[in-house]
Tab-separated table of N, CA, C and O in Angstrom:
chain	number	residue	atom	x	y	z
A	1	UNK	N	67.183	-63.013	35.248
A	1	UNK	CA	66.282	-63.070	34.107
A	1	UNK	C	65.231	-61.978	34.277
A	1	UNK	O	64.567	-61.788	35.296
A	2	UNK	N	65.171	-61.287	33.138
A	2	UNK	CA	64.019	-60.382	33.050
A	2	UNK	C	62.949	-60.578	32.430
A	2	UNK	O	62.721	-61.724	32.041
A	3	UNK	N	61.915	-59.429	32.142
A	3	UNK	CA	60.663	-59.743	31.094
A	3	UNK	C	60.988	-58.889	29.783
A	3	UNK	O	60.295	-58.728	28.779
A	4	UNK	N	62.194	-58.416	30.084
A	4	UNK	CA	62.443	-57.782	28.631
A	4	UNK	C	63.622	-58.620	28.585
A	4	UNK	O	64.268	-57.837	27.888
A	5	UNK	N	64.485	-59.659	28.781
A	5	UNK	CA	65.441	-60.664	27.841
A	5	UNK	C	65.230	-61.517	28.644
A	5	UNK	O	65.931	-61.671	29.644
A	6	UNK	N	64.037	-62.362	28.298
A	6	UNK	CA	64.035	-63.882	29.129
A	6	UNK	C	65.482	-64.768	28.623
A	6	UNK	O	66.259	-64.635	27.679
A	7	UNK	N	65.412	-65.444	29.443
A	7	UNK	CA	66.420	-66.651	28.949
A	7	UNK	C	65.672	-68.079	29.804
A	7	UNK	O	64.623	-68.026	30.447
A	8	UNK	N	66.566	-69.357	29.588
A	8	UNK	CA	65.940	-70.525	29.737
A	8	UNK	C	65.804	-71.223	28.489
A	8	UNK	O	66.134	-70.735	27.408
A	9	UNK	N	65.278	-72.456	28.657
A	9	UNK	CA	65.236	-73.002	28.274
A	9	UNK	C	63.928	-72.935	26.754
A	9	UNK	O	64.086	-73.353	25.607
A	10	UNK	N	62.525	-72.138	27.474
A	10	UNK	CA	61.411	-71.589	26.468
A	10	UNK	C	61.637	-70.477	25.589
A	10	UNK	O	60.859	-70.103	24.712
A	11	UNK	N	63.052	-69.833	25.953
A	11	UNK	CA	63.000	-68.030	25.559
A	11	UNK	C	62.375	-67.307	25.413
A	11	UNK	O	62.522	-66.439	24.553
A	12	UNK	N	61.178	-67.411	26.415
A	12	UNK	CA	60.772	-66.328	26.440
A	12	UNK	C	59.253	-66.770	26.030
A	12	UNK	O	58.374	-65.913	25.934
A	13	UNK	N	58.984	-68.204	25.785
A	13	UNK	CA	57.737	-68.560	25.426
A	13	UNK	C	56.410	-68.623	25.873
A	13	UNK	O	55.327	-68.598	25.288
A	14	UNK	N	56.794	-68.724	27.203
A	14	UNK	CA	55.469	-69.135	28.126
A	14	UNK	C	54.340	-68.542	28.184
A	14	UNK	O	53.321	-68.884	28.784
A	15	UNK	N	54.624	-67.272	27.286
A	15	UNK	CA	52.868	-66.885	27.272
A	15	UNK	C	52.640	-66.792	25.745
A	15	UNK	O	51.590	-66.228	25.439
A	16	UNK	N	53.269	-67.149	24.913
A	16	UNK	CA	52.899	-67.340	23.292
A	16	UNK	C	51.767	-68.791	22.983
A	16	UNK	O	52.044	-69.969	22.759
A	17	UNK	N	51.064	-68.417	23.041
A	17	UNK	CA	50.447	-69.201	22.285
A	17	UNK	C	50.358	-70.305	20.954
A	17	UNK	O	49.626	-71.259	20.692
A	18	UNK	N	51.251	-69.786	20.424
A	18	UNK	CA	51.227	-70.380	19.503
A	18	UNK	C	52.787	-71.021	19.544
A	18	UNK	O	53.434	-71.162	18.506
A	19	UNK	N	53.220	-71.327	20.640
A	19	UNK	CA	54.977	-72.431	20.543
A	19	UNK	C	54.443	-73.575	20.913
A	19	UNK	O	53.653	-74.060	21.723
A	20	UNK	N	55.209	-73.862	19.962
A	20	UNK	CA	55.076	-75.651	19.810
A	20	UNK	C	55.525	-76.240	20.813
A	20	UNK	O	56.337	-77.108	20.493
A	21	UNK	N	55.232	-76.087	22.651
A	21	UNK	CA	55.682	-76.942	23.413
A	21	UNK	C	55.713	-77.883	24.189
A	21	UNK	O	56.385	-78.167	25.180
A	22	UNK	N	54.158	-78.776	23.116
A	22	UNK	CA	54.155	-79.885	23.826
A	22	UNK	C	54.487	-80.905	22.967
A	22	UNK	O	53.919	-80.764	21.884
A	23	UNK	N	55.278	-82.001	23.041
A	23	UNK	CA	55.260	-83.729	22.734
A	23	UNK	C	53.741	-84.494	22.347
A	23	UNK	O	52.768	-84.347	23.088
A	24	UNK	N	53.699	-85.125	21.390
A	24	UNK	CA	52.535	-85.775	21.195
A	24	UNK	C	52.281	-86.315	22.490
A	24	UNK	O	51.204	-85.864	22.880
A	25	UNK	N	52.651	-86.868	23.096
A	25	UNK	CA	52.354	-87.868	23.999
A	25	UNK	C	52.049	-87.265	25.197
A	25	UNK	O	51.218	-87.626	26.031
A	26	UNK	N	53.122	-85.887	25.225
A	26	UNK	CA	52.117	-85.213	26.683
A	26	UNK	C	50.581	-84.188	25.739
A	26	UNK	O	49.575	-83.781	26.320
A	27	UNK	N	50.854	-84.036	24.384
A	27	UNK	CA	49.348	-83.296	24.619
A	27	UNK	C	48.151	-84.504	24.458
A	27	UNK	O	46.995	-84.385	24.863
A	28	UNK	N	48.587	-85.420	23.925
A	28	UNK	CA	47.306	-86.590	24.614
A	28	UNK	C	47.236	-86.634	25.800
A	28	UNK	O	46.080	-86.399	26.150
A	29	UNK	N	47.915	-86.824	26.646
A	29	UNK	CA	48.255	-87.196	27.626
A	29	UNK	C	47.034	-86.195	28.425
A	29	UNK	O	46.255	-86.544	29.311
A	30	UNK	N	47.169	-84.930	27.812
A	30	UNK	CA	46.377	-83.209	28.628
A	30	UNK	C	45.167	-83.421	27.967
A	30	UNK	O	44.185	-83.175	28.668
A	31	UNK	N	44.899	-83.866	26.638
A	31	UNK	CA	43.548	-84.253	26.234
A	31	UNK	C	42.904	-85.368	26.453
A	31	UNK	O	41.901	-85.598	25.777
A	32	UNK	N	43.321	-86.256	27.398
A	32	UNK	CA	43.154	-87.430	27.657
A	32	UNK	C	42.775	-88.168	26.171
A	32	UNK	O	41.708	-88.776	26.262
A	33	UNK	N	43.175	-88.224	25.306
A	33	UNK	CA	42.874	-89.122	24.212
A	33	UNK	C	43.784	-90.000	24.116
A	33	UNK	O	44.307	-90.537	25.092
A	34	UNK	N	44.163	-90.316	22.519
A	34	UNK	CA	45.308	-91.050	21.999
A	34	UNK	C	46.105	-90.574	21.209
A	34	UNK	O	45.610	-89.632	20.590
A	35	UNK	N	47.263	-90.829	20.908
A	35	UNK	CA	47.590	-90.178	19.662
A	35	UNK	C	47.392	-90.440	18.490
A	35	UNK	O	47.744	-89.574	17.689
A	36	UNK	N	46.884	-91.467	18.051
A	36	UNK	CA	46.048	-91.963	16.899
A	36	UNK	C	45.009	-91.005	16.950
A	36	UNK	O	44.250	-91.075	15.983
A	37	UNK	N	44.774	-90.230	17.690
A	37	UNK	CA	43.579	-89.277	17.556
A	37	UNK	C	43.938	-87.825	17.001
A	37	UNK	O	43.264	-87.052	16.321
A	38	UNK	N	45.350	-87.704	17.569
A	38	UNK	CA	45.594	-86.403	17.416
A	38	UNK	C	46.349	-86.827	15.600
A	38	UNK	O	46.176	-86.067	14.648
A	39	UNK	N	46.968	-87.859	15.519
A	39	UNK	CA	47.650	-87.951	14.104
A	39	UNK	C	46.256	-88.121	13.009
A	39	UNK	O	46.394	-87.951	11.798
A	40	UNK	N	45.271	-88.387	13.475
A	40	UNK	CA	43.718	-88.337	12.686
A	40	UNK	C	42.996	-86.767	12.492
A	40	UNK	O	42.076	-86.517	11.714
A	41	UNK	N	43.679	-85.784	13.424
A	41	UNK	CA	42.933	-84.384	13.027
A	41	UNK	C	44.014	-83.965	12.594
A	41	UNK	O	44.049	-82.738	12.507
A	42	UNK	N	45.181	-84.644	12.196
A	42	UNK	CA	46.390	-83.771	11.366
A	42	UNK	C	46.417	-84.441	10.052
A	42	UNK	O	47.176	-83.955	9.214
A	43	UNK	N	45.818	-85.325	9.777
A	43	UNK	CA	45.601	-86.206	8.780
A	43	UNK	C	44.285	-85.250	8.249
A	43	UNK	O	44.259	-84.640	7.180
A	44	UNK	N	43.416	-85.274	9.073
A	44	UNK	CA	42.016	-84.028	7.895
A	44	UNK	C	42.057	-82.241	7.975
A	44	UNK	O	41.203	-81.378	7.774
A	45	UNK	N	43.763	-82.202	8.443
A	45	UNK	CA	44.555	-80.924	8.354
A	45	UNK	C	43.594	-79.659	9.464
A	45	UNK	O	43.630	-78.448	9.249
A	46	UNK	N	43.040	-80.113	10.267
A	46	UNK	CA	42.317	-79.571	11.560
A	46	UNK	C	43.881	-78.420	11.841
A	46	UNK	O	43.935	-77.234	11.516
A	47	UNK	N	44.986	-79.222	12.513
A	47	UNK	CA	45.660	-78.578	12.794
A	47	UNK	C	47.004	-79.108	12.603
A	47	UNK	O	47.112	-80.227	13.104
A	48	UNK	N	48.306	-78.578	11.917
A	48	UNK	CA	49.418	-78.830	11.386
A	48	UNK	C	50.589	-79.004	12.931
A	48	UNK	O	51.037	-77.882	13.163
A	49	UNK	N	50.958	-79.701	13.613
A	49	UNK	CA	51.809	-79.474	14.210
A	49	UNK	C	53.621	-79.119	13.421
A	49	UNK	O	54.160	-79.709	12.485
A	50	UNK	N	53.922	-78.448	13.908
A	50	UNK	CA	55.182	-78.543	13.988
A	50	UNK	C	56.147	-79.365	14.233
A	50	UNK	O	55.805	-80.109	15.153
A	51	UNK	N	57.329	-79.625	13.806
A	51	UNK	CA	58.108	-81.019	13.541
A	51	UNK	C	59.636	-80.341	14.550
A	51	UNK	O	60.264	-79.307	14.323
A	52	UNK	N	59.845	-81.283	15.566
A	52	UNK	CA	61.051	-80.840	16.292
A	52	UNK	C	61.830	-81.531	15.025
A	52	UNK	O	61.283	-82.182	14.135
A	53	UNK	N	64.137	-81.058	15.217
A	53	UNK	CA	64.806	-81.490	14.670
A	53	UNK	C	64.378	-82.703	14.587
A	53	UNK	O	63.823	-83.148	13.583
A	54	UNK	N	64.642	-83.486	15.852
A	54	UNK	CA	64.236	-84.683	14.987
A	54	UNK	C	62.731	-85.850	14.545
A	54	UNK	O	62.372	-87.025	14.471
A	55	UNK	N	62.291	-84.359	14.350
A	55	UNK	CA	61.329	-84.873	13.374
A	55	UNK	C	59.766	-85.358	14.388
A	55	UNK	O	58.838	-85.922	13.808
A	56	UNK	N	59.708	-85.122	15.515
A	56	UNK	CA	58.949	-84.901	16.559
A	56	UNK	C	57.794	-84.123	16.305
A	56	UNK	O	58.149	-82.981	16.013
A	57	UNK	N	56.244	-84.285	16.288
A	57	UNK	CA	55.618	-83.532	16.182
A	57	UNK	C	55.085	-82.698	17.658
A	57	UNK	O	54.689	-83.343	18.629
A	58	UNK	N	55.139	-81.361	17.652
A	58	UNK	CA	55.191	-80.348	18.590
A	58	UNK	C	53.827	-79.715	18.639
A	58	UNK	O	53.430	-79.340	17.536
A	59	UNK	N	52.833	-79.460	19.874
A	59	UNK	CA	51.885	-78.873	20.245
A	59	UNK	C	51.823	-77.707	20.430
A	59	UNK	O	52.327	-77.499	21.534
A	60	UNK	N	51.438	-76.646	19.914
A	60	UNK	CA	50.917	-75.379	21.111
A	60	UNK	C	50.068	-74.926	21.200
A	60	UNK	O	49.366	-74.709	20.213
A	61	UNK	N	49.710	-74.555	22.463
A	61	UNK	CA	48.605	-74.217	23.246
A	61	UNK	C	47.114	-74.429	22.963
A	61	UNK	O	46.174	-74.945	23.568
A	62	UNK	N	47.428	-73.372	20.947
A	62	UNK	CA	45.989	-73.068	20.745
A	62	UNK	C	45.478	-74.257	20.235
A	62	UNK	O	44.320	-74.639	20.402
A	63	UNK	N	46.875	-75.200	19.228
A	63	UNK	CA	46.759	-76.313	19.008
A	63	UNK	C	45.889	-77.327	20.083
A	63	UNK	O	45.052	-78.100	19.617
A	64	UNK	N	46.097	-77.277	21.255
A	64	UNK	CA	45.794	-77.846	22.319
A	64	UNK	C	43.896	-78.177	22.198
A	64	UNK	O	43.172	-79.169	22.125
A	65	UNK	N	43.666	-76.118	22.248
A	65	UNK	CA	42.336	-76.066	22.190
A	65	UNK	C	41.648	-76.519	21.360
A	65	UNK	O	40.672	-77.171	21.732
A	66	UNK	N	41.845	-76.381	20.254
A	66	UNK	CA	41.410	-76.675	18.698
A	66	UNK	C	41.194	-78.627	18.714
A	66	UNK	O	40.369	-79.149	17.965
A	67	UNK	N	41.652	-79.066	19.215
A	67	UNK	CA	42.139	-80.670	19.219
A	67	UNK	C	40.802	-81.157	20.371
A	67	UNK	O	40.111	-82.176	20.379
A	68	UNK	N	40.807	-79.944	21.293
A	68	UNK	CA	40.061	-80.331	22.642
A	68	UNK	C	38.367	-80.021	22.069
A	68	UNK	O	37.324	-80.612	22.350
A	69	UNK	N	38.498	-79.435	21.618
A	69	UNK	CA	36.934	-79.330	20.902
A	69	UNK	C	36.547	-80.174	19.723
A	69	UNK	O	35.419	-80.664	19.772
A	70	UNK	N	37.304	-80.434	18.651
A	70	UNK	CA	37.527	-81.223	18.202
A	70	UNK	C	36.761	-82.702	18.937
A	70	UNK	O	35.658	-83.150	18.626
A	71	UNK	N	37.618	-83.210	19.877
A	71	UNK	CA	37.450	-84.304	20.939
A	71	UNK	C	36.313	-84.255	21.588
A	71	UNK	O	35.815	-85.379	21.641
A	72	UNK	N	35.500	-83.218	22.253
A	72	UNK	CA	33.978	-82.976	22.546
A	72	UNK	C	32.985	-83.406	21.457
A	72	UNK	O	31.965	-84.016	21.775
A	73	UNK	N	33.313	-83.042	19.926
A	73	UNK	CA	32.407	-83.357	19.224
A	73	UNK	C	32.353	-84.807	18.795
A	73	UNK	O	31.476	-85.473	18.246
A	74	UNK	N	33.812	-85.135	19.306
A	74	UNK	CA	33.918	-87.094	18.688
A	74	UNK	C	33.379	-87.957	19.634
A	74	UNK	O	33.068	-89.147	19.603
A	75	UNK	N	33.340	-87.097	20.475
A	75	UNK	CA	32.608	-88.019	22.031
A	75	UNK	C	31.562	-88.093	22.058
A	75	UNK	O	30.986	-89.129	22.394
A	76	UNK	N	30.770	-86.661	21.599
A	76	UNK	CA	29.487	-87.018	21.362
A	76	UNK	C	28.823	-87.106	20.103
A	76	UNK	O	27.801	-86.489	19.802
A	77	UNK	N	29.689	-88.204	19.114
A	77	UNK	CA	29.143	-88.797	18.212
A	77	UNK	C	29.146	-88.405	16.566
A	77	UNK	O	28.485	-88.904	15.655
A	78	UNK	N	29.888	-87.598	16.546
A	78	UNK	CA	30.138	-87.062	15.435
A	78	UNK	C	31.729	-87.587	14.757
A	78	UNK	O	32.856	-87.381	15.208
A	79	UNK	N	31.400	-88.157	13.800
A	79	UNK	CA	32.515	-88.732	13.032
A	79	UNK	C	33.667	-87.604	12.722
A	79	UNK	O	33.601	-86.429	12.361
A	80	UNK	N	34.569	-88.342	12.974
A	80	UNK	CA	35.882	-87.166	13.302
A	80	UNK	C	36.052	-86.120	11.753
A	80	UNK	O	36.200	-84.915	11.958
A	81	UNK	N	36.037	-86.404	10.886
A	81	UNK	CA	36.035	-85.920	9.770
A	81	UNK	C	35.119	-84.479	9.725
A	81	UNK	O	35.542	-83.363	9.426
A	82	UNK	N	33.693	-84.868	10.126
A	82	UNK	CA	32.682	-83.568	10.435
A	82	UNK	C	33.047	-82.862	11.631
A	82	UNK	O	32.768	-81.706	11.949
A	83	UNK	N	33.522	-83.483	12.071
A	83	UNK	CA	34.185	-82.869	13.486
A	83	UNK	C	35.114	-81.875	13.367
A	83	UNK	O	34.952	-80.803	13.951
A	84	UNK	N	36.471	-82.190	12.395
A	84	UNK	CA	37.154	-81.068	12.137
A	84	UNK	C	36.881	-80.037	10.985
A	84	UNK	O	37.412	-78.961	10.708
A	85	UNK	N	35.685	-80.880	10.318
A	85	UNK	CA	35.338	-79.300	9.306
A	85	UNK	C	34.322	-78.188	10.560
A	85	UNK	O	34.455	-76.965	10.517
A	86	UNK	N	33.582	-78.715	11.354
A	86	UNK	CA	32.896	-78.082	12.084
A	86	UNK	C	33.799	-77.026	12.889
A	86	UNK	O	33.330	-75.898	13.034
A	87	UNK	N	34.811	-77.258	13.316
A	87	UNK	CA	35.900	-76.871	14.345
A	87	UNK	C	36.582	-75.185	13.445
A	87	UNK	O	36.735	-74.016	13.799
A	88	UNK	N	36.827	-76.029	12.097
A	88	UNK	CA	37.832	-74.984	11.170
A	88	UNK	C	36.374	-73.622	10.900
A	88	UNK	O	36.627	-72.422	10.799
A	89	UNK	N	34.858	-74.242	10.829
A	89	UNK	CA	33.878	-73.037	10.551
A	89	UNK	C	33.821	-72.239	11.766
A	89	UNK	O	33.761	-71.010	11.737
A	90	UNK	N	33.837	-72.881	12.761
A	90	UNK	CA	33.841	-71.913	14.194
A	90	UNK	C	34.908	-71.113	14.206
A	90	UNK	O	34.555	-69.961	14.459
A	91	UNK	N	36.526	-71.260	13.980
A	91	UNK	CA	37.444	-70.492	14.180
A	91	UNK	C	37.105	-69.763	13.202
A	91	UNK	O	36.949	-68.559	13.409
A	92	UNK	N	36.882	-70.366	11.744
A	92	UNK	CA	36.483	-69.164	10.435
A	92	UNK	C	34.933	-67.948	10.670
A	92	UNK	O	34.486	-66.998	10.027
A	93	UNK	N	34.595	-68.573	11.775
A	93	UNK	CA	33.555	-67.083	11.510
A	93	UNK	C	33.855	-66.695	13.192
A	93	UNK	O	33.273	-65.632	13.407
A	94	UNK	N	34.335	-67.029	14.055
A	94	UNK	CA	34.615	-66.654	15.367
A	94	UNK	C	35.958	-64.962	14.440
A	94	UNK	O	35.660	-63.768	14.452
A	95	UNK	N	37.054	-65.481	13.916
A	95	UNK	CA	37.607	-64.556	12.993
A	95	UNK	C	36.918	-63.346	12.207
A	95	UNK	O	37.329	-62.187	12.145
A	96	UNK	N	35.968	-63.796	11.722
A	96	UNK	CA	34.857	-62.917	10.607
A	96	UNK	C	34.372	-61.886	11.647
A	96	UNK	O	34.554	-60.669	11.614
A	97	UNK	N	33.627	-62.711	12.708
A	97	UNK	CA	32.891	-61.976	13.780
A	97	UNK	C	34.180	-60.883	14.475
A	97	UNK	O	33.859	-59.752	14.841
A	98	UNK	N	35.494	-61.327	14.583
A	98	UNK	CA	36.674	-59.995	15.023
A	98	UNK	C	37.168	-59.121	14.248
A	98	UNK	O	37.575	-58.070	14.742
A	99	UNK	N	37.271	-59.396	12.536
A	99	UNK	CA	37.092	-58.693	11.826
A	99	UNK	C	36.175	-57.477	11.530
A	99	UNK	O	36.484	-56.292	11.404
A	100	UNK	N	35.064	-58.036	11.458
A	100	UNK	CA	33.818	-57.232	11.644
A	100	UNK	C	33.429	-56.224	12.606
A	100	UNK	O	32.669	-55.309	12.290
A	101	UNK	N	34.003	-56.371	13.970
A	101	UNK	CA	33.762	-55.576	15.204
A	101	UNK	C	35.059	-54.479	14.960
A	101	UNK	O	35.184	-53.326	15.373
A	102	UNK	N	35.865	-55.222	14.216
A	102	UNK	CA	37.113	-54.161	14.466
A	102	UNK	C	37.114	-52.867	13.028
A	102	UNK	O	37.907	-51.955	12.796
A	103	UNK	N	35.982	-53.272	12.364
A	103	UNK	CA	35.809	-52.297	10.980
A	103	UNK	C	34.779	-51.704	11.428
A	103	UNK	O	34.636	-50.538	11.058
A	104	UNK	N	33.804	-52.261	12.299
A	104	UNK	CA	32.904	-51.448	13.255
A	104	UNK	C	33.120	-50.104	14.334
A	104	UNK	O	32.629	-48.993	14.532
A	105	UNK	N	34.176	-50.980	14.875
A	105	UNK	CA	34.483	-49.861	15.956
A	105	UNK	C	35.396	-48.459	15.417
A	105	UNK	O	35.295	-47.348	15.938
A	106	UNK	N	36.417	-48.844	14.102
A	106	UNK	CA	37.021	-47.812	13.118
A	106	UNK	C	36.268	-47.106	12.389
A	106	UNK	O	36.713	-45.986	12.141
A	107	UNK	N	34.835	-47.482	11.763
A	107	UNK	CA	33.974	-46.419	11.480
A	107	UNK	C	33.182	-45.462	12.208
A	107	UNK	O	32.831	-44.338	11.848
A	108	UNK	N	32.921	-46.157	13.439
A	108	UNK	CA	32.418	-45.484	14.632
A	108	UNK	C	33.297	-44.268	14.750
A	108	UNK	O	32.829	-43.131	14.676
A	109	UNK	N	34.356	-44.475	14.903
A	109	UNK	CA	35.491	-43.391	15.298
A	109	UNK	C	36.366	-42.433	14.248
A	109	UNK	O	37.125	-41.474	14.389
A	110	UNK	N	35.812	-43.268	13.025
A	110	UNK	CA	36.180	-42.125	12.104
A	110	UNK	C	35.085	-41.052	11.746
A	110	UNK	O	35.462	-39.959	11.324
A	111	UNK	N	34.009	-41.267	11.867
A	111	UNK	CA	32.938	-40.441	11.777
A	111	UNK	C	32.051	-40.063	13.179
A	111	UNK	O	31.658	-40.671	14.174
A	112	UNK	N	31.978	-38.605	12.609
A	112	UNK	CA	31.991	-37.681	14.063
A	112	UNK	C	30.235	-37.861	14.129
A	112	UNK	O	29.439	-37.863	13.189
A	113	UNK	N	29.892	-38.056	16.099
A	113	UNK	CA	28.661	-37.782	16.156
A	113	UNK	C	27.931	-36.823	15.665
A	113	UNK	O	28.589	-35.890	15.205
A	114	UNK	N	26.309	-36.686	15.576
A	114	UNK	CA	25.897	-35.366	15.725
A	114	UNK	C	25.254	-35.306	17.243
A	114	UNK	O	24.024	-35.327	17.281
A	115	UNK	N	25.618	-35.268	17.889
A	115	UNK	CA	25.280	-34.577	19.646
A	115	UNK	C	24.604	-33.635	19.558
A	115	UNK	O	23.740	-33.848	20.409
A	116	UNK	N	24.301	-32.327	18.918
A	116	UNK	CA	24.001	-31.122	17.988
A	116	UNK	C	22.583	-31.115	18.073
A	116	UNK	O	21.931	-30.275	17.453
């Protein structure tokens, strides 16, 4: 097996972020919650898992994180509902804020100093 044609069982997944490869029950299991918890931030559409064939809902990674912060704010007291709109504004301006640096750093470099 190489790093240019993995094979196995992940194909090649293990550093994607975004594959669906955990089981409800093991990513509670890693968030120490419940799954009534995790089917409650897919219920106020926080985060969509993915559905194995048969019909299995599937974790990944970032999913993981998103769920785990999520879970910090329900612990300390914030009704799960505000919890996942709070979660979706952080990723929405954490995004804005990479957007922004990256139209920053392209104007920087399209326009020439004056050093002069």
């Amino acid at each position: 097996m190489t790093a240019e044609n993995p094979t196995g069982p992940l194909g090649g997944h293990l550093d994607d972020d975004d594959f669906p490869a955990y089981t409800m029950g093991r990513a509670a299991e890693m968030l120490g919650t419940t799954q009534g918890f995790l089917r409650a931030i897919g219920e106020a559409r926080l985060i969509t898992p993915l559905r194995s064939e048969g019909g299995h809902r599937r974790y990944s990674r970032y999913q993981l994180r998103i769920a785990a912060r999520a879970r910090e704010l329900v612990d300390q007291g914030t009704p799960i509902e505000a919890a996942c709109r709070i979660v979706i504004l952080e990723d929405q301006l954490e995004e804005a804020q990479r957007i922004n640096a990256e139209h920053r750093r392209a104007a920087e470099s399209a326009s020439p100093t004056a050093a002069a």
